[in-house]
Coordinates of C-alpha atoms and ligand atoms in Angstrom, one line a residue:
M21 CA 25.6 -14.3 53.6
G22 CA 23.6 -17.5 54.1
G23 CA 19.9 -17.3 55.1
M24 CA 19.3 -13.9 53.6
E25 CA 16.3 -13.4 51.3
T26 CA 17.0 -13.1 47.6
V27 CA 15.6 -9.7 46.6
L28 CA 16.6 -9.9 42.9
S29 CA 17.1 -12.8 40.7
V30 CA 17.9 -12.6 37.0
E31 CA 18.1 -15.9 35.0
H32 CA 19.3 -16.3 31.5
L33 CA 18.7 -12.8 30.5
M34 CA 19.0 -12.0 26.8
I35 CA 18.6 -8.5 25.4
S36 CA 18.7 -7.6 21.7
F37 CA 18.2 -4.4 19.8
S38 CA 16.6 -4.2 16.4
Q39 CA 18.6 -2.0 14.1
Y40 CA 18.6 -1.1 10.5
E41 CA 21.8 -2.0 8.7
R42 CA 22.7 0.2 5.7
G43 CA 19.3 1.8 6.0
W44 CA 17.0 -1.0 5.0
R45 CA 17.9 -4.4 6.4
K46 CA 16.5 -5.0 9.9
I47 CA 18.9 -6.9 12.1
Q48 CA 18.8 -8.1 15.7
L49 CA 21.9 -7.2 17.8
P50 CA 22.1 -9.6 20.8
V51 CA 24.0 -7.3 23.1
I52 CA 23.3 -9.4 26.3
R53 CA 23.4 -13.2 26.1
D54 CA 22.6 -15.6 28.9
L55 CA 23.2 -13.4 32.0
S56 CA 22.3 -14.6 35.4
I57 CA 22.8 -12.8 38.7
N58 CA 21.1 -12.6 42.1
V59 CA 21.2 -10.2 45.0
K60 CA 20.2 -10.9 48.6
G61 CA 19.2 -8.5 51.4
H62 CA 22.1 -7.2 53.4
E63 CA 24.7 -7.7 50.6
I64 CA 26.4 -5.7 48.0
V65 CA 27.0 -7.5 44.7
A66 CA 29.3 -5.6 42.5
V67 CA 29.1 -6.0 38.7
V68 CA 32.4 -5.2 37.1
G69 CA 33.3 -5.1 33.5
S70 CA 34.7 -2.8 30.9
S71 CA 32.8 -0.2 28.9
G72 CA 30.1 -1.8 26.7
S73 CA 30.0 -5.1 28.5
G74 CA 26.3 -4.7 29.3
K75 CA 26.3 -3.4 32.9
S76 CA 23.8 -0.5 32.4
L77 CA 21.6 -2.6 30.2
L78 CA 21.2 -5.1 33.0
A79 CA 20.2 -2.3 35.4
H80 CA 17.7 -0.9 32.8
A81 CA 16.2 -4.3 32.1
V82 CA 15.5 -4.9 35.8
M83 CA 14.0 -1.4 36.2
G84 CA 11.8 -1.8 33.1
L85 CA 13.6 1.1 31.4
L86 CA 14.9 -0.5 28.2
P87 CA 14.5 1.6 25.1
A88 CA 11.6 0.8 22.7
N89 CA 13.8 -0.9 20.1
A90 CA 15.1 -3.4 22.7
S91 CA 13.5 -6.8 23.5
W92 CA 14.4 -9.2 26.3
K93 CA 14.0 -12.8 27.3
G94 CA 14.7 -14.6 30.5
R95 CA 13.3 -14.4 34.0
I96 CA 13.6 -11.5 36.4
T97 CA 12.1 -11.8 39.9
F98 CA 11.9 -9.4 42.9
K99 CA 11.5 -11.3 46.2
G100 CA 10.4 -14.3 44.3
E101 CA 7.7 -12.6 42.3
E102 CA 8.0 -12.3 38.5
L103 CA 8.7 -8.7 37.4
T104 CA 6.0 -8.0 34.7
G105 CA 5.8 -4.6 33.1
K106 CA 2.9 -3.7 35.4
R107 CA 4.6 -4.9 38.6
V108 CA 7.9 -3.1 37.8
K109 CA 6.0 0.2 37.5
E110 CA 4.5 -0.3 40.9
L111 CA 7.8 -1.1 42.5
R112 CA 10.1 1.3 40.7
G113 CA 11.1 4.4 42.7
R114 CA 9.8 2.8 45.9
Q115 CA 10.8 -0.8 46.7
M116 CA 13.4 -0.8 44.0
V117 CA 15.4 2.2 42.9
L118 CA 18.1 3.1 40.4
V119 CA 20.9 5.5 41.2
P120 CA 21.6 6.5 37.6
Q121 CA 24.9 6.6 35.8
S122 CA 24.2 10.0 34.3
V123 CA 23.6 13.1 36.5
S124 CA 21.4 14.4 33.7
Y125 CA 18.6 12.5 35.6
L126 CA 18.5 15.5 37.8
D127 CA 16.3 18.3 36.6
P128 CA 18.5 21.4 36.2
L129 CA 15.6 23.7 36.8
M130 CA 14.4 22.2 40.1
K131 CA 15.8 22.8 43.5
V132 CA 17.4 19.9 45.3
G133 CA 14.8 19.7 48.1
D134 CA 11.9 19.4 45.6
Q135 CA 13.8 16.7 43.6
V136 CA 14.6 14.7 46.6
R137 CA 10.9 14.9 47.7
N138 CA 9.8 14.0 44.2
G139 CA 7.4 17.0 44.2
H140 CA 5.7 16.1 47.5
K141 CA 5.2 19.1 49.7
D142 CA 3.7 17.6 52.9
G143 CA 5.3 17.9 56.3
K144 CA 6.2 14.2 56.5
S145 CA 8.1 14.3 53.2
R146 CA 9.9 17.4 54.4
T147 CA 11.0 15.8 57.6
R148 CA 12.1 12.7 55.7
S149 CA 14.1 14.6 53.1
R150 CA 15.8 16.7 55.8
E151 CA 16.7 13.5 57.6
V152 CA 18.0 11.7 54.5
L153 CA 20.0 14.7 53.3
S154 CA 21.7 15.3 56.7
R155 CA 22.5 11.6 56.9
Y156 CA 24.6 12.1 53.7
G157 CA 26.3 15.2 55.1
L158 CA 24.1 17.6 53.2
G159 CA 22.8 20.5 55.3
E160 CA 19.4 22.2 55.1
D161 CA 20.8 24.9 52.9
T162 CA 21.4 22.2 50.2
E163 CA 17.6 22.0 49.7
G164 CA 17.5 25.4 48.2
L165 CA 20.3 24.8 45.7
Y166 CA 20.0 24.0 42.0
P167 CA 22.0 21.0 40.5
F168 CA 24.6 23.2 38.9
Q169 CA 25.5 24.6 42.3
L170 CA 26.6 21.2 43.6
S171 CA 30.0 19.6 43.5
G172 CA 30.5 16.2 42.0
G173 CA 30.4 14.4 45.3
M174 CA 27.4 16.4 46.5
T175 CA 25.5 15.6 43.3
R176 CA 26.2 11.9 43.9
R177 CA 24.9 12.2 47.5
V178 CA 21.8 14.0 46.3
L179 CA 21.1 11.1 43.8
I180 CA 21.5 8.6 46.7
S181 CA 19.2 10.7 48.9
T182 CA 16.5 10.8 46.2
A183 CA 16.8 7.0 45.8
V184 CA 16.4 6.1 49.5
M185 CA 13.5 8.5 50.4
E186 CA 11.1 5.5 50.3
K187 CA 13.3 3.0 52.1
P188 CA 13.9 0.6 49.1
E189 CA 14.6 -3.1 49.4
L190 CA 16.7 -3.1 46.2
V191 CA 19.1 -0.4 45.2
I192 CA 20.9 -0.5 41.8
A193 CA 23.7 2.0 41.6
D194 CA 25.1 2.5 38.1
E195 CA 28.6 3.8 38.2
P196 CA 28.1 6.0 41.2
T197 CA 31.6 7.4 41.5
P198 CA 32.7 8.7 38.1
G199 CA 35.2 11.5 38.2
L200 CA 35.2 11.6 41.9
H201 CA 38.4 12.0 43.9
I202 CA 39.3 8.8 45.7
S203 CA 38.2 10.0 49.1
A204 CA 34.8 11.3 47.8
A205 CA 34.3 8.0 45.9
K206 CA 35.0 6.0 49.1
R207 CA 32.6 8.1 51.0
V208 CA 29.8 7.6 48.4
L209 CA 30.5 3.8 48.5
S210 CA 30.4 3.7 52.3
H211 CA 26.8 5.0 52.0
F212 CA 25.9 2.0 49.9
R213 CA 27.5 -0.2 52.5
E214 CA 25.2 1.4 55.2
I215 CA 22.2 0.8 53.0
A216 CA 23.1 -2.9 52.6
D217 CA 23.9 -3.2 56.3
E218 CA 20.4 -2.0 57.1
G219 CA 18.9 -4.8 55.0
A220 CA 18.5 -3.7 51.4
G221 CA 20.2 -5.6 48.6
V222 CA 22.6 -3.4 46.6
L223 CA 23.7 -4.1 43.0
L224 CA 26.7 -1.9 42.5
I225 CA 27.8 -1.4 38.9
T226 CA 31.3 -0.2 38.3
H227 CA 34.4 -0.6 36.2
D228 CA 36.6 0.0 39.2
L229 CA 37.4 -3.4 40.6
E230 CA 39.7 -2.0 43.3
L231 CA 36.9 0.2 44.8
A232 CA 34.4 -2.6 44.4
L233 CA 36.6 -4.9 46.5
K234 CA 36.5 -2.4 49.4
V235 CA 32.7 -2.4 49.9
A236 CA 31.2 -5.4 48.1
D237 CA 30.5 -9.0 49.4
R238 CA 30.5 -10.7 46.0
I239 CA 31.9 -9.7 42.6
V240 CA 30.3 -10.7 39.3
V241 CA 32.5 -10.1 36.2
F242 CA 31.0 -9.2 32.9
Y243 CA 32.6 -9.7 29.5
A244 CA 31.0 -8.9 26.1
G245 CA 27.4 -9.2 27.3
T246 CA 27.7 -12.2 29.5
N247 CA 28.9 -13.1 33.0
V248 CA 32.2 -15.0 33.1
E249 CA 32.7 -15.3 36.9
E250 CA 31.2 -14.9 40.3
A251 CA 33.6 -14.7 43.2
A252 CA 33.6 -13.8 46.9
V253 CA 35.6 -10.6 47.6
S254 CA 38.0 -12.8 49.6
D255 CA 38.9 -14.8 46.5
F256 CA 40.6 -11.6 45.2
Q257 CA 43.3 -11.9 47.9
R258 CA 45.2 -14.4 45.6
E259 CA 45.2 -14.7 41.9
V260 CA 45.0 -18.5 42.1
S261 CA 41.7 -18.4 43.9
L262 CA 40.1 -16.7 40.8
R263 CA 38.4 -19.0 38.3
H264 CA 38.4 -17.2 34.9
P265 CA 41.4 -16.1 32.9
Y266 CA 39.7 -12.7 32.3
T267 CA 39.2 -12.2 36.0
R268 CA 42.9 -13.1 36.6
A269 CA 43.9 -10.5 34.0
L270 CA 41.8 -7.9 35.7
Y271 CA 43.5 -8.8 39.0
R272 CA 46.9 -8.3 37.4
A273 CA 45.8 -5.0 35.9
M274 CA 45.0 -3.6 39.4
P275 CA 47.4 -0.8 40.4
S276 CA 48.3 -2.7 43.6
H277 CA 49.2 -5.8 41.5
G278 CA 51.5 -4.3 39.0
F279 CA 49.2 -2.6 36.4
E280 CA 49.8 -5.3 33.8
V281 CA 48.1 -4.3 30.6
Q282 CA 46.0 -6.9 28.9
P283 CA 46.5 -7.1 25.2
G284 CA 43.5 -7.0 22.9
A285 CA 40.1 -5.6 23.4
Q286 CA 36.6 -6.8 24.2
P287 CA 34.8 -7.7 21.0
Y288 CA 31.7 -5.7 19.9
V289 CA 28.5 -7.7 19.4
K290 CA 28.9 -7.8 15.7
D291 CA 32.3 -9.3 15.9
L292 CA 31.8 -11.9 18.6
P293 CA 33.8 -15.0 18.1
R294 CA 32.3 -18.5 18.1
G295 CA 32.0 -20.1 21.5
C296 CA 33.8 -18.4 24.4
P297 CA 33.8 -14.6 23.9
Y298 CA 37.2 -14.4 25.6
G299 CA 38.8 -16.9 23.2
P300 CA 40.8 -14.5 21.0
R301 CA 42.6 -13.0 24.1
C302 CA 42.9 -16.2 26.1
P303 CA 46.3 -17.8 26.5
M304 CA 44.6 -21.2 27.2
A305 CA 42.2 -21.2 24.3
D306 CA 41.9 -24.3 22.1
Q307 CA 39.5 -25.9 19.6
G308 CA 37.1 -26.9 22.4
C309 CA 36.6 -23.2 23.3
L310 CA 34.7 -22.7 20.0
E311 CA 31.7 -24.5 21.5
E312 CA 29.1 -22.8 23.7
I313 CA 30.5 -22.6 27.3
E314 CA 28.3 -23.4 30.3
Y315 CA 28.1 -21.2 33.4
R316 CA 28.7 -23.5 36.3
A317 CA 29.3 -23.6 40.0
Y318 CA 33.0 -24.1 40.9
K319 CA 34.8 -23.7 44.3
G320 CA 31.9 -21.8 45.9
G321 CA 31.6 -19.4 43.0
M322 CA 30.6 -19.5 39.3
V323 CA 32.6 -19.7 36.2
K324 CA 32.1 -19.7 32.4
C325 CA 35.3 -21.4 31.3
R326 CA 35.6 -25.0 30.3
K327 CA 39.2 -25.2 31.6
A328 CA 38.5 -24.1 35.2
G329 CA 39.4 -26.9 37.5
I330 CA 40.7 -29.2 34.7
Ligands
LIG21 N1 20.0 1.7 22.4 C1 21.0 0.9 22.0 N2 21.0 0.4 20.7 C2 22.0 -0.5 20.3 N3 23.0 -0.9 21.1 C3 23.0 -0.5 22.3 C4 22.0 0.4 22.9 N4 22.3 0.7 24.2 C5 23.4 0.0 24.4 N5 23.8 -0.8 23.3 C6 25.0 -1.6 23.2 O1 24.9 -2.6 24.3 C7 26.2 -2.9 24.8 C8 26.2 -2.7 26.3 O2 25.9 -1.4 26.7 P1 25.9 -0.9 28.2 O3 25.4 0.6 28.2 O4 25.1 -1.8 29.0 O5 27.4 -1.0 28.6 P2 28.1 -0.6 30.0 O6 28.7 -1.9 30.4 O7 27.1 0.0 30.9 O8 29.2 0.4 29.5 P3 29.8 1.7 30.3 O9 30.8 1.2 31.3 O10 30.4 2.5 29.2 O11 28.7 2.4 31.0 C9 27.2 -1.9 24.1 O12 27.8 -2.7 23.1 C10 26.3 -0.9 23.5 O13 26.9 -0.4 22.3
LIG22 S1 36.6 -21.3 27.7 FE1 38.6 -21.5 26.7 S2 38.9 -19.5 25.7 FE2 37.3 -19.2 27.2 S3 38.3 -18.5 29.0 FE3 38.2 -20.7 29.2 S4 40.1 -21.5 28.3 FE4 39.9 -19.4 27.7
LIG23 MG1 27.0 1.9 31.7

């Protein structure tokens, strides 16, 4: 993927929530710590990680959609330009779009056609919406339907149609295939592949590593609010090519590799161990893992494990 322009770059992102503990003491919950990721045009970068690892928060931070009690630090750029609050509002919904995790983003009382056109009624918008919907296998009659009349797969394709109306350069898809039958899920993902092939950068958020490997170019693995590995899809052909013990455990948990269950669970922010967040589950952990671990380049990818390569 060399030579492509970086559309999104996130460096050392931290997100914390202020919360009241036992009703009166205000505490800061650092739910994302030191997260870095970049996406280039023409590629799909898949972010995989279990529930609560911080995937949606990353998407919301980039899109300027964090809730009011959240604060963030770090640097986020779109095509090299810093994303300030003002700039993100100008770009959102046009050059950069979010295909949301929840279908509740669709207005239940508005017909599909009007939603896809975002309220625009001019001829040009009508032509474009027809073009986009048909591209995703949705006929003209779909425009007159309400969201409750759509199947799960159709709903997902309507959400994609809405997102690509303005030909975005960055598409963030947050868990775009929940509850879909495997063939419908593959079809939805193939649409993201087309979007990337036409030049946009796609950040695909999913907990389904197996599906991600079918469409993505690179995989970034999240664990407890930080990234632990970045690998090319081809690195997943063999367990030994992977850099982090958590990624290797994910590999062994894939149905095609024997479904091996990983003991333990990802820690919640309030119970984070000192040093490496994977320490309590890691078969290789020792005293040195109680220090802060650096995210470093290794074998053409990235890893946050002090033992990789040693
Ligand atoms: N508004 C909030 N206030 C406090 N904590 C929050 C808030 N939103 C999210 N979190 C916490 O931040 C962490 C990351 O949440 P996030 O929604 O990004 O997870 P996720 O990886 O998208 O999970 P899922 O796969 O279930 O969608 C979780 O521990 C969650 O409890
Ligand atoms: S830093 Fe230590 S605990 Fe963390 S993954 Fe590597 S070996 Fe395991
Ligand atoms: Mg999520």
